[in-house]
Amino acid sequence: MGFLTNLINGISLGSVYAIIALGYTMVYGIAKMLNFAHGDVIMVGGYLCFISMTNLGLPPLVGVLLAVVGCTCLGIVVERLAYKPLRGAPSLAVLITAIGVSYFLQNSALLIWGANPKAFTSVIPLPSVSLFDGQLVISSVTIATVLVAIAVMVGLTLFTSRTKMGKAMRACSEDKGAAQLMGINVNSTISMVFAIGSGLAAIAGVLLCSAYPTLMPTTGSMPGIKAFTAAVLGGIGSIPGAALGGVLLGIIEIFAKAYLGTQFADAIVFAVLIVVLLIRPAGLLGKEIHEKV
Amino acid sequence: MLKNLNKTTRSNIITYGIVIVAFVVMQGLAMAGAISNSLVGLLVPICAYICLTISLNLVVGISGELSLGHAGFMSVGAFCGLVVAACCRGIVGSDIVRLTIAILAAGAMAAVAGVIIGLPVMRLRGDYLAIVTLAFGEIIKNLLNNLYVGKDASGLHFSMESANSLGMQGGTILINGPQGATGIDKLSTFASGFVLILVTLTVVLNLINSRTGRAIMAVRDNRIAAESVGINVTKYRLIAFVVSAALAGMAGALYAMNYSSIVPKKFDFNTSILILVFVVLGGMGNIRGGIVSAALLTVLPELLRFIGDYRMLIYAIVLILVMILSNNAAFQSRLTSLREKVRRRSDDQAALAVDSQSGGASHE
């Protein structure tokens, strides 16, 4: 049963990575920028949910909703103030700005909520599910995480393939100039992508904190880096790739922890990424673009 | 005298001059007790960060690859240097010689790491290369977090499990896993840091202005064109990467031997980013700019100490504003037109002055 338990935990952790990775991959696909502040939006989402539940005494579902709305607004504001003035600037300048935003969010959280870890109460107050006469215990958070991830994935796929806005997003990621000529408002589309990505980050933050209930200003940075790795593993810019990369990374991490010791889990996760990129330089589901002279 | 030299030589001499003058001034101020203790404590880290910035500039600015794992090479050099320095304890009497040996060994070790990492990394390009350097940086941190090194009468002992599995009889534990190295001999001095900056500068500036350097920049500017005139792309990218790694390792050793204890966690992703920020703010490929920005930005949090908890927040805002202002097209064009206006006005005034002077003469 140990194997099955690890597999389920891996899929659950991987689902969180997948939701975060979606934010990375969508922003990269459309704005061609590595948004290093994404991990910190997760942390903000966690805190927003925490204060609305603990300090304001609101029910968990309202807390989650507040976190999503708050982070969506945050995403739009950050994009507007920090990234929009840099359209067309060298990608490294945008990268450093994103790092500045990341510092800003972390230090704001430090000033507002302090450095002491907060004990997060799970948003899903249901008992664990016990199978095979109690040999396999699955916590309700694990199940909820996987279900939410599947819902997000299906929703996002439908959104990008069926709706007008989704089509505009795909058009922008393919060729911004041509999209603009076709009458697509590129700026508002990019804002939209940031809004969706940040909203997803809030959901991921709440799920992450429910599963690992300590909340600190630096909570988001490591999952952020891991999810970024997952996005690259699956092929950055590709939505199914982010999902696949996230789940794979989660499973690898949990199995490495279980069978090879906790100390080297991170090293193994990153080593897998390197090996995959050496074999498939554009990631698992990424499109390889050949340069033409 | 400067005018007779060609442009690069003149620019290089100015760069060396700035470093030497800055050293003399700071050394004088420190001796006179005119700068605060906390600032004196920052002198060696500033030197180390300047070396790291110059070396990262070689990869990011000159070779045009985004590297997010520079702190990894720094930590390889740091811990290698510490072990070597500890081994020379009692064998080599002079502190300066011991420091030199440690720094050279650190550079060699980091160069080896650079080759091992560089060979696979150079197959990739752009953002993928960046993420792989990030991954290698994290792997190095993770491995060093589990490295135990001890020294006793029979020699050095290594282990990746725990301090107990070193199997030592007495002796001292040099590196104790996540707790890092303790009881370091503080061999680094401001003067040694200054010398290391000069060495780093000499290596990098000479490399840039050599045939190899021009090949590296050709690959950066247009890989396909460079390849088609017979430049071995992988070789030149690798040269830049390995030289940069070696220099980072040396700076890491200098940095570590400024403290009595140091943990592997110090050299994480944030440190890599910090050095990258120095490079970008100084101007990519601009060695002199990098030196200035590394020095200023290392001191800035210290200078902002009076605003207490808000200092990192201010730092973040400054970083964002500088990036936006220096890259925003609208702001740049406004700045240019303003500069133009000022120049035109001063030109007008100069012309007026000339007119009024020559005016009198022409009337005669």
XYZ file of C-alpha atoms in Angstrom:
657
model
C 0.000 0.000 0.000
C 2.986 2.240 0.518
C 3.466 2.485 -3.211
C -0.168 3.458 -3.777
C -0.109 6.025 -0.976
C 3.021 7.610 -2.429
C 1.535 7.612 -5.889
C -1.614 9.363 -4.673
C 0.376 11.917 -2.683
C 2.600 12.477 -5.706
C -0.371 13.078 -7.980
C -1.835 15.473 -5.423
C 1.377 17.494 -5.040
C 1.816 17.332 -8.786
C -1.682 18.743 -9.290
C -0.712 21.809 -7.254
C 2.472 22.182 -9.315
C 0.394 21.799 -12.467
C -1.976 24.615 -11.481
C 0.973 26.906 -10.705
C 2.797 25.821 -13.858
C -0.241 26.800 -15.916
C 0.219 30.390 -14.800
C 3.891 30.311 -15.788
C 3.281 28.676 -19.107
C 0.418 30.963 -20.158
C 2.355 34.109 -19.295
C 5.428 32.766 -21.056
C 3.404 31.743 -24.088
C 1.925 35.182 -24.562
C 4.412 37.651 -23.080
C 7.594 35.557 -23.569
C 8.649 36.454 -20.049
C 9.747 34.347 -17.093
C 7.449 35.666 -14.394
C 9.468 35.019 -11.255
C 6.904 36.861 -9.142
C 4.351 34.124 -9.809
C 5.453 32.063 -6.801
C 4.822 35.014 -4.514
C 1.280 35.439 -5.791
C 0.702 31.922 -4.399
C 1.851 33.157 -1.012
C -0.407 36.221 -1.187
C -3.331 33.941 -2.046
C -2.562 31.798 0.983
C -2.445 34.819 3.289
C -5.653 36.336 1.895
C -7.501 33.099 2.516
C -5.909 32.795 5.954
C -6.934 36.251 7.182
C -10.455 35.992 5.837
C -10.917 32.664 7.617
C -9.046 33.312 10.860
C -9.298 37.061 11.407
C -12.620 37.795 9.724
C -14.201 34.457 10.582
C -15.627 33.899 7.124
C -16.483 30.410 5.860
C -13.689 28.644 3.913
C -15.399 28.904 0.553
C -15.745 32.691 0.860
C -12.100 32.834 1.922
C -11.036 30.979 -1.212
C -13.190 33.260 -3.321
C -11.688 36.358 -1.713
C -8.180 34.996 -2.297
C -8.931 34.358 -5.970
C -10.470 37.793 -6.483
C -7.656 39.488 -4.559
C -4.904 37.738 -6.500
C -6.622 38.357 -9.836
C -6.701 42.073 -9.067
C -3.093 41.902 -7.870
C -2.075 40.233 -11.117
C -3.766 42.923 -13.199
C -2.305 45.776 -11.136
C 1.221 44.345 -11.228
C 1.016 43.784 -14.966
C -0.260 47.318 -15.488
C 2.317 49.056 -13.287
C 5.450 46.980 -13.708
C 5.316 44.947 -16.910
C 3.259 47.062 -19.306
C 5.788 49.931 -19.478
C 8.338 47.333 -20.547
C 6.562 45.968 -23.639
C 9.223 45.544 -26.264
C 12.092 45.938 -23.790
C 14.858 43.296 -23.684
C 13.627 40.130 -21.986
C 16.283 40.359 -19.294
C 14.965 43.772 -18.212
C 11.499 42.271 -17.803
C 12.989 39.355 -15.881
C 14.743 41.651 -13.417
C 11.532 43.656 -13.012
C 9.690 40.429 -12.198
C 12.343 39.694 -9.587
C 11.821 43.186 -8.192
C 8.090 42.495 -7.958
C 8.871 39.219 -6.210
C 11.033 41.019 -3.605
C 8.308 43.622 -3.231
C 5.563 41.071 -2.563
C 7.703 39.049 -0.139
C 8.758 42.083 1.848
C 5.265 43.559 1.880
C 4.005 40.268 3.286
C 6.813 40.347 5.838
C 5.785 43.841 6.958
C 2.055 43.138 7.002
C 1.934 39.628 8.427
C 5.333 39.213 10.113
C 7.978 36.542 9.725
C 6.385 34.007 12.090
C 4.829 31.048 10.303
C 1.039 30.961 10.479
C -0.793 27.689 11.023
C -3.190 27.371 8.135
C -6.424 25.485 8.738
C -7.480 23.339 5.824
C -10.249 24.810 3.695
C -11.815 21.378 3.287
C -13.195 20.363 6.680
C -14.061 16.810 5.669
C -12.750 13.578 7.178
C -10.199 11.420 5.365
C -11.355 8.567 3.193
C -10.260 5.134 4.319
C -10.012 2.258 1.866
C -9.058 -1.439 2.074
C -9.868 -1.708 5.802
C -7.902 1.368 6.699
C -4.748 0.349 4.869
C -5.046 3.231 2.473
C -6.001 6.587 3.957
C -6.526 9.465 1.594
C -7.050 12.902 3.084
C -9.888 15.018 1.779
C -7.424 17.737 0.744
C -5.647 15.274 -1.545
C -8.880 14.336 -3.278
C -10.008 17.946 -3.531
C -6.657 19.004 -4.975
C -6.792 16.435 -7.745
C -10.446 17.254 -8.536
C -9.766 20.994 -8.622
C -6.746 20.470 -10.867
C -8.797 18.384 -13.298
C -11.577 20.987 -13.297
C -9.082 23.801 -13.910
C -7.454 21.875 -16.722
C -10.731 21.071 -18.476
C -12.008 24.600 -17.965
C -8.873 26.167 -19.326
C -8.734 23.879 -22.340
C -12.349 24.715 -23.163
C -11.670 28.399 -22.583
C -8.684 28.561 -24.909
C -10.244 26.448 -27.641
C -13.889 27.579 -27.614
C -14.207 31.179 -26.463
C -13.345 34.306 -28.392
C -11.019 35.513 -25.671
C -9.237 32.168 -25.632
C -8.757 32.285 -29.371
C -7.391 35.803 -29.044
C -4.936 34.503 -26.467
C -3.706 31.792 -28.771
C -3.435 34.223 -31.641
C -1.375 36.624 -29.520
C 0.990 33.902 -28.423
C 1.535 32.886 -32.028
C 2.128 36.323 -33.529
C 1.356 39.546 -31.673
C 1.715 41.781 -34.719
C -0.623 39.735 -36.876
C -3.098 39.434 -34.002
C -3.185 43.196 -33.645
C -3.804 43.599 -37.358
C -6.781 41.245 -37.031
C -8.327 43.615 -34.526
C -7.342 41.815 -31.322
C -6.598 44.091 -28.395
C -3.205 42.661 -27.473
C -2.801 44.690 -24.284
C -6.089 43.628 -22.764
C -5.417 40.036 -23.799
C -2.104 40.079 -21.949
C -3.830 41.587 -18.895
C -6.392 38.810 -19.113
C -3.665 36.157 -19.104
C -2.065 37.691 -16.030
C -5.458 37.809 -14.335
C -6.178 34.143 -15.056
C -2.667 33.063 -14.064
C -2.840 34.954 -10.767
C -6.299 33.634 -9.988
C -5.012 30.098 -10.543
C -2.035 30.879 -8.334
C -4.433 31.825 -5.526
C -6.233 28.485 -5.860
C -2.876 26.701 -5.851
C -1.815 28.688 -2.782
C -4.915 27.697 -0.820
C -4.529 24.033 -1.796
C -0.810 24.045 -1.016
C -1.350 25.599 2.400
C -4.160 23.145 3.149
C -1.832 20.242 2.457
C 1.310 21.730 4.068
C -0.144 24.052 6.687
C 2.643 26.531 7.364
C 2.383 29.957 5.846
C 5.384 32.283 5.638
C 6.381 35.160 3.343
C 8.742 32.748 1.571
C 6.172 29.944 1.246
C 5.711 30.538 -2.456
C 9.283 30.680 -3.686
C 10.269 26.992 -3.722
C 6.929 25.725 -5.124
C 7.240 28.564 -7.630
C 10.648 27.381 -8.815
C 9.464 23.760 -8.896
C 6.363 24.669 -10.883
C 8.476 26.677 -13.273
C 10.646 23.582 -13.675
C 7.467 21.586 -14.307
C 6.369 24.037 -16.985
C 9.729 23.726 -18.740
C 9.692 19.945 -18.326
C 6.357 19.737 -20.112
C 7.375 22.288 -22.732
C 6.900 25.895 -21.773
C 4.039 27.622 -23.564
C 2.009 24.421 -23.810
C -1.026 24.011 -21.513
C -1.217 20.182 -21.573
C 2.572 20.222 -21.155
C 2.265 22.174 -17.919
C -0.259 19.673 -16.593
C 1.869 16.692 -17.551
C 5.088 18.279 -16.258
C 3.467 19.242 -12.968
C 2.050 15.813 -12.226
C 5.274 14.062 -13.266
C 7.365 16.359 -11.097
C 5.096 15.818 -8.079
C 5.259 12.033 -8.457
C 9.047 12.083 -8.903
C 9.490 14.284 -5.854
C 7.337 12.139 -3.547
C 8.923 8.894 -4.776
C 12.437 10.314 -4.415
C 11.576 11.338 -0.865
C 10.093 7.949 -0.052
C 12.709 5.672 -1.579
C 15.927 7.652 -1.857
C 15.812 9.854 1.213
C 14.496 13.334 1.749
C 17.883 15.044 1.469
C 18.355 14.451 -2.216
C 14.757 14.859 -3.406
C 15.311 18.350 -4.811
C 18.523 17.330 -6.557
C 16.737 14.393 -8.198
C 13.835 16.557 -9.356
C 16.192 19.001 -11.039
C 18.370 16.217 -12.439
C 15.299 14.721 -14.157
C 14.616 18.110 -15.735
C 18.162 18.313 -17.067
C 18.041 14.788 -18.507
C 14.690 15.445 -20.192
C 15.909 18.708 -21.688
C 19.031 17.029 -23.035
C 16.936 14.427 -24.809
C 14.084 16.732 -25.799
C 15.430 20.311 -25.735
C 11.940 21.838 -26.009
C 10.394 19.806 -23.193
C 8.048 16.819 -23.369
C 5.187 18.409 -25.308
C 6.910 21.576 -26.514
C 7.162 22.440 -30.144
C 10.690 22.622 -31.422
C 11.085 25.709 -33.562
C 13.761 25.422 -36.182
C 15.644 28.554 -36.994
C 15.588 29.626 -40.594
C 18.406 31.630 -42.024
C 48.626 61.010 -22.712
C 45.389 59.019 -22.670
C 44.336 60.481 -25.994
C 47.146 58.784 -27.911
C 45.938 55.310 -26.960
C 43.203 53.491 -28.793
C 39.681 53.471 -27.446
C 39.639 50.059 -25.748
C 42.977 50.555 -24.021
C 41.845 53.942 -22.782
C 38.564 52.523 -21.514
C 40.392 49.666 -19.776
C 42.851 52.038 -18.124
C 39.946 54.105 -16.803
C 38.352 50.942 -15.387
C 41.564 49.893 -13.628
C 42.010 53.490 -12.454
C 38.548 53.606 -10.862
C 39.200 50.356 -8.991
C 42.629 51.466 -7.763
C 41.442 54.918 -6.678
C 38.397 53.425 -4.942
C 40.654 50.979 -3.101
C 43.098 53.657 -1.976
C 40.298 55.962 -0.813
C 38.420 53.215 1.051
C 41.604 51.870 2.619
C 42.529 55.384 3.749
C 39.068 56.016 5.169
C 39.039 52.657 6.933
C 42.462 53.312 8.473
C 41.409 56.785 9.577
C 38.295 55.244 11.135
C 36.052 57.485 9.054
C 33.620 54.740 8.001
C 31.317 52.764 10.241
C 32.116 49.244 11.404
C 29.276 47.697 9.483
C 30.632 49.248 6.301
C 34.154 48.000 7.024
C 32.651 44.529 7.387
C 31.176 44.912 3.913
C 34.482 45.677 2.183
C 35.443 42.061 1.440
C 31.896 41.047 0.371
C 31.873 44.057 -1.961
C 35.144 42.849 -3.523
C 33.709 39.340 -3.882
C 30.482 40.618 -5.440
C 32.443 42.816 -7.857
C 34.446 39.759 -8.990
C 31.229 37.743 -9.311
C 29.578 40.501 -11.314
C 32.526 40.770 -13.684
C 32.584 37.011 -14.151
C 28.827 36.720 -14.686
C 29.026 39.602 -17.136
C 31.283 37.406 -19.231
C 28.448 34.882 -19.616
C 25.411 37.174 -19.645
C 26.810 40.254 -21.344
C 29.630 39.028 -23.545
C 28.477 35.514 -24.376
C 24.778 36.423 -24.286
C 23.547 33.437 -22.257
C 21.272 33.905 -19.272
C 22.778 32.021 -16.331
C 20.726 31.660 -13.146
C 23.132 29.399 -11.256
C 26.184 31.533 -10.673
C 25.953 31.102 -6.895
C 26.482 27.379 -7.466
C 30.014 27.960 -8.746
C 30.548 30.445 -5.948
C 29.660 27.791 -3.368
C 31.817 25.107 -5.015
C 34.741 27.520 -4.818
C 33.872 28.599 -1.296
C 33.788 25.133 0.224
C 36.746 23.859 -1.802
C 38.752 26.888 -0.698
C 37.827 26.320 2.936
C 38.925 22.689 2.878
C 42.209 23.529 1.127
C 42.921 26.370 3.541
C 42.245 24.059 6.477
C 44.571 21.415 5.006
C 47.370 23.942 4.643
C 46.950 24.979 8.259
C 50.293 24.313 9.948
C 51.978 23.341 6.691
C 52.055 26.759 5.088
C 52.990 29.477 7.541
C 52.117 32.649 5.720
C 48.435 33.634 5.639
C 48.745 35.283 2.241
C 50.278 32.201 0.636
C 47.599 30.028 2.246
C 44.838 32.292 0.926
C 46.400 32.289 -2.549
C 46.619 28.503 -2.627
C 43.021 28.200 -1.406
C 41.711 30.671 -3.986
C 43.601 29.000 -6.837
C 42.323 25.571 -5.790
C 38.803 27.005 -5.557
C 39.118 28.405 -9.068
C 40.331 25.063 -10.419
C 37.518 23.153 -8.708
C 34.883 25.598 -9.962
C 36.349 25.327 -13.466
C 35.930 21.548 -13.309
C 32.322 22.061 -12.205
C 31.966 24.558 -15.052
C 33.092 21.991 -17.623
C 30.845 19.268 -16.184
C 27.825 21.575 -16.198
C 28.766 23.474 -19.334
C 29.020 20.476 -21.646
C 25.344 19.481 -21.382
C 24.116 23.060 -20.898
C 25.699 24.308 -24.120
C 23.400 22.059 -26.120
C 20.518 24.306 -25.108
C 19.645 27.877 -25.877
C 17.849 30.882 -24.430
C 15.382 30.367 -21.609
C 15.953 26.620 -21.568
C 19.622 27.213 -20.869
C 18.615 29.576 -18.080
C 16.389 27.019 -16.381
C 19.059 24.323 -16.623
C 21.655 26.569 -14.970
C 19.042 27.252 -12.287
C 18.565 23.500 -11.883
C 22.318 22.905 -11.608
C 22.591 25.670 -9.024
C 19.891 23.985 -6.933
C 21.540 20.566 -7.340
C 24.907 21.920 -6.171
C 23.230 23.535 -3.149
C 21.424 20.299 -2.381
C 24.600 18.205 -2.623
C 26.652 20.616 -0.515
C 23.856 20.581 2.043
C 24.623 16.886 2.500
C 28.387 17.031 2.303
C 30.416 16.176 5.377
C 34.157 16.687 5.377
C 36.461 16.047 8.299
C 40.183 16.073 8.855
C 42.197 14.031 11.325
C 45.705 12.612 11.602
C 45.157 10.115 8.777
C 43.927 12.735 6.297
C 40.646 13.962 4.876
C 37.348 12.112 5.214
C 34.302 12.639 3.002
C 30.749 11.490 3.496
C 27.350 12.243 2.009
C 25.382 10.752 4.924
C 26.222 12.200 8.314
C 29.064 13.482 10.432
C 29.205 10.166 12.303
C 29.806 8.145 9.164
C 33.057 10.002 8.518
C 34.805 7.451 10.746
C 37.289 9.851 12.222
C 39.595 9.439 15.164
C 39.520 12.840 16.816
C 40.289 15.596 14.327
C 37.929 18.342 13.306
C 34.824 18.444 11.161
C 35.392 21.028 8.452
C 32.023 20.920 6.707
C 29.032 19.656 8.629
C 26.195 19.240 6.138
C 23.401 21.809 6.474
C 25.243 23.511 9.336
C 27.987 24.333 6.870
C 31.554 25.163 7.747
C 32.492 26.554 11.133
C 35.761 27.695 12.659
C 36.988 29.170 9.374
C 40.297 31.014 9.474
C 39.424 34.532 8.402
C 42.174 34.890 5.826
C 40.455 37.332 3.488
C 41.453 40.957 3.723
C 40.348 44.021 1.811
C 43.752 44.131 0.116
C 43.452 40.520 -1.058
C 39.975 41.290 -2.341
C 41.382 44.227 -4.264
C 44.063 42.022 -5.821
C 41.439 39.459 -6.795
C 39.369 42.179 -8.487
C 42.444 43.225 -10.477
C 43.141 39.620 -11.464
C 39.523 39.078 -12.501
C 39.497 42.330 -14.443
C 42.731 41.480 -16.233
C 41.492 38.038 -17.209
C 38.106 39.239 -18.431
C 39.258 42.410 -20.210
C 42.079 40.584 -21.967
C 39.728 37.794 -22.936
C 37.197 40.245 -24.358
C 39.827 42.036 -26.434
C 41.358 38.868 -27.797
C 40.584 36.750 -30.841
C 38.677 34.372 -28.558
C 36.650 37.235 -27.104
C 35.691 38.509 -30.511
C 34.620 35.001 -31.486
C 32.475 34.791 -28.332
C 30.793 38.088 -29.149
C 30.283 37.041 -32.749
C 28.425 33.954 -31.520
C 26.320 36.177 -29.257
C 25.416 38.613 -32.023
C 24.549 36.057 -34.645
C 25.108 32.411 -33.968
C 24.357 31.215 -37.467
C 26.551 33.817 -39.146
C 29.390 33.009 -36.751
C 29.003 29.310 -37.431
C 29.079 29.881 -41.169
C 32.434 31.661 -41.016
C 33.904 28.673 -39.231
C 33.650 29.644 -35.558
C 33.204 26.628 -33.302
C 30.116 27.855 -31.461
C 30.068 25.306 -28.648
C 33.774 25.733 -27.957
C 33.614 29.490 -27.557
C 30.422 29.457 -25.507
C 32.056 26.844 -23.273
C 35.236 28.910 -22.884
C 33.233 31.895 -21.645
C 31.190 29.690 -19.328
C 34.166 27.883 -17.774
C 36.300 31.013 -17.310
C 33.329 32.671 -15.667
C 32.815 29.650 -13.391
C 36.473 29.597 -12.356
C 36.444 33.308 -11.503
C 33.203 32.868 -9.562
C 34.783 30.033 -7.586
C 37.734 32.234 -6.659
C 35.404 35.007 -5.538
C 33.430 32.439 -3.542
C 36.553 31.376 -1.643
C 37.373 35.002 -0.894
C 33.820 35.568 0.311
C 33.702 32.491 2.549
C 37.016 33.195 4.251
C 35.690 36.550 5.389
C 33.349 34.856 7.872
C 33.962 32.492 10.750
C 31.139 30.214 9.614
C 29.111 29.792 6.447
C 26.178 27.589 5.397
C 25.458 26.164 1.910
C 22.041 27.830 1.996
C 23.790 31.192 1.647
C 24.505 30.348 -1.990
C 20.945 29.787 -3.163
C 18.897 30.984 -6.084
C 18.494 34.423 -4.498
C 22.258 34.964 -4.504
C 22.435 34.044 -8.187
C 19.671 36.531 -8.852
C 21.406 39.192 -6.790
C 24.529 38.939 -8.965
C 22.391 38.976 -12.093
C 20.722 42.171 -10.862
C 24.166 43.762 -10.453
C 25.065 42.796 -14.011
C 21.851 44.046 -15.563
C 21.761 47.311 -13.646
C 25.391 47.977 -14.507
C 24.606 47.396 -18.149
C 25.054 44.054 -19.856
C 28.550 43.621 -21.199
C 29.609 46.831 -19.476
C 32.351 45.751 -17.066
C 32.820 49.167 -15.478
C 29.090 49.635 -14.953
C 28.907 46.235 -13.306
C 31.667 47.151 -10.857
C 29.890 50.353 -9.855
C 26.457 48.747 -9.529
C 27.821 45.801 -7.498
C 29.520 48.156 -5.048
C 26.573 50.544 -4.741
C 23.884 47.896 -4.458
C 25.828 45.939 -1.818
C 26.099 49.100 0.259
C 22.544 50.320 -0.437
C 20.706 48.031 2.040
C 23.273 49.079 4.658
C 22.714 52.767 3.921
C 18.967 52.229 4.034
C 19.247 50.674 7.499
C 17.844 53.833 9.112
C 14.426 53.123 7.638
C 14.502 49.719 9.323
C 12.065 47.109 8.067
C 11.163 49.080 4.983
C 14.625 48.889 3.444
C 14.118 45.754 1.376
C 10.779 47.138 0.219
C 12.486 50.344 -0.911
C 15.201 48.248 -2.554
C 12.548 46.350 -4.527
C 10.829 49.553 -5.610
C 14.146 51.127 -6.647
C 14.930 48.015 -8.678
C 11.580 48.082 -10.498
C 11.738 51.833 -11.142
C 15.292 51.699 -12.490
C 14.368 48.874 -14.855
C 11.248 50.658 -16.087
C 12.886 54.052 -16.471
C 15.953 52.725 -18.237
C 13.978 50.575 -20.659
C 10.715 52.380 -21.290
C 10.718 53.707 -24.838
C 8.409 56.672 -24.098
C 10.472 57.772 -21.123
C 13.711 57.355 -23.035
C 12.546 59.492 -25.947
C 11.356 62.196 -23.542
C 14.758 62.101 -21.858
C 16.531 62.399 -25.195
C 14.405 65.360 -26.270
C 15.031 67.039 -22.912
C 18.760 66.505 -23.306
C 18.545 67.874 -26.825
C 16.724 70.959 -25.565
C 19.307 71.581 -22.852
C 22.123 71.174 -25.341
C 20.474 73.458 -27.862
C 20.001 76.093 -25.210
C 23.625 75.898 -24.083
C 24.676 75.938 -27.753
C 22.566 79.042 -28.257
C 24.123 80.679 -25.255
C 27.601 79.741 -26.426
C 26.788 81.116 -29.865
C 25.471 84.302 -28.301
C 28.631 84.627 -26.254
C 30.753 84.094 -29.362
C 28.595 86.580 -31.254
C 28.945 89.280 -28.626
C 32.679 88.696 -28.472
C 33.307 88.596 -32.172
C 30.588 91.206 -32.755
C 32.736 93.974 -31.366
C 35.678 92.883 -33.457
C 33.770 92.760 -36.754
C 32.463 96.280 -36.330
C 35.888 97.739 -36.397
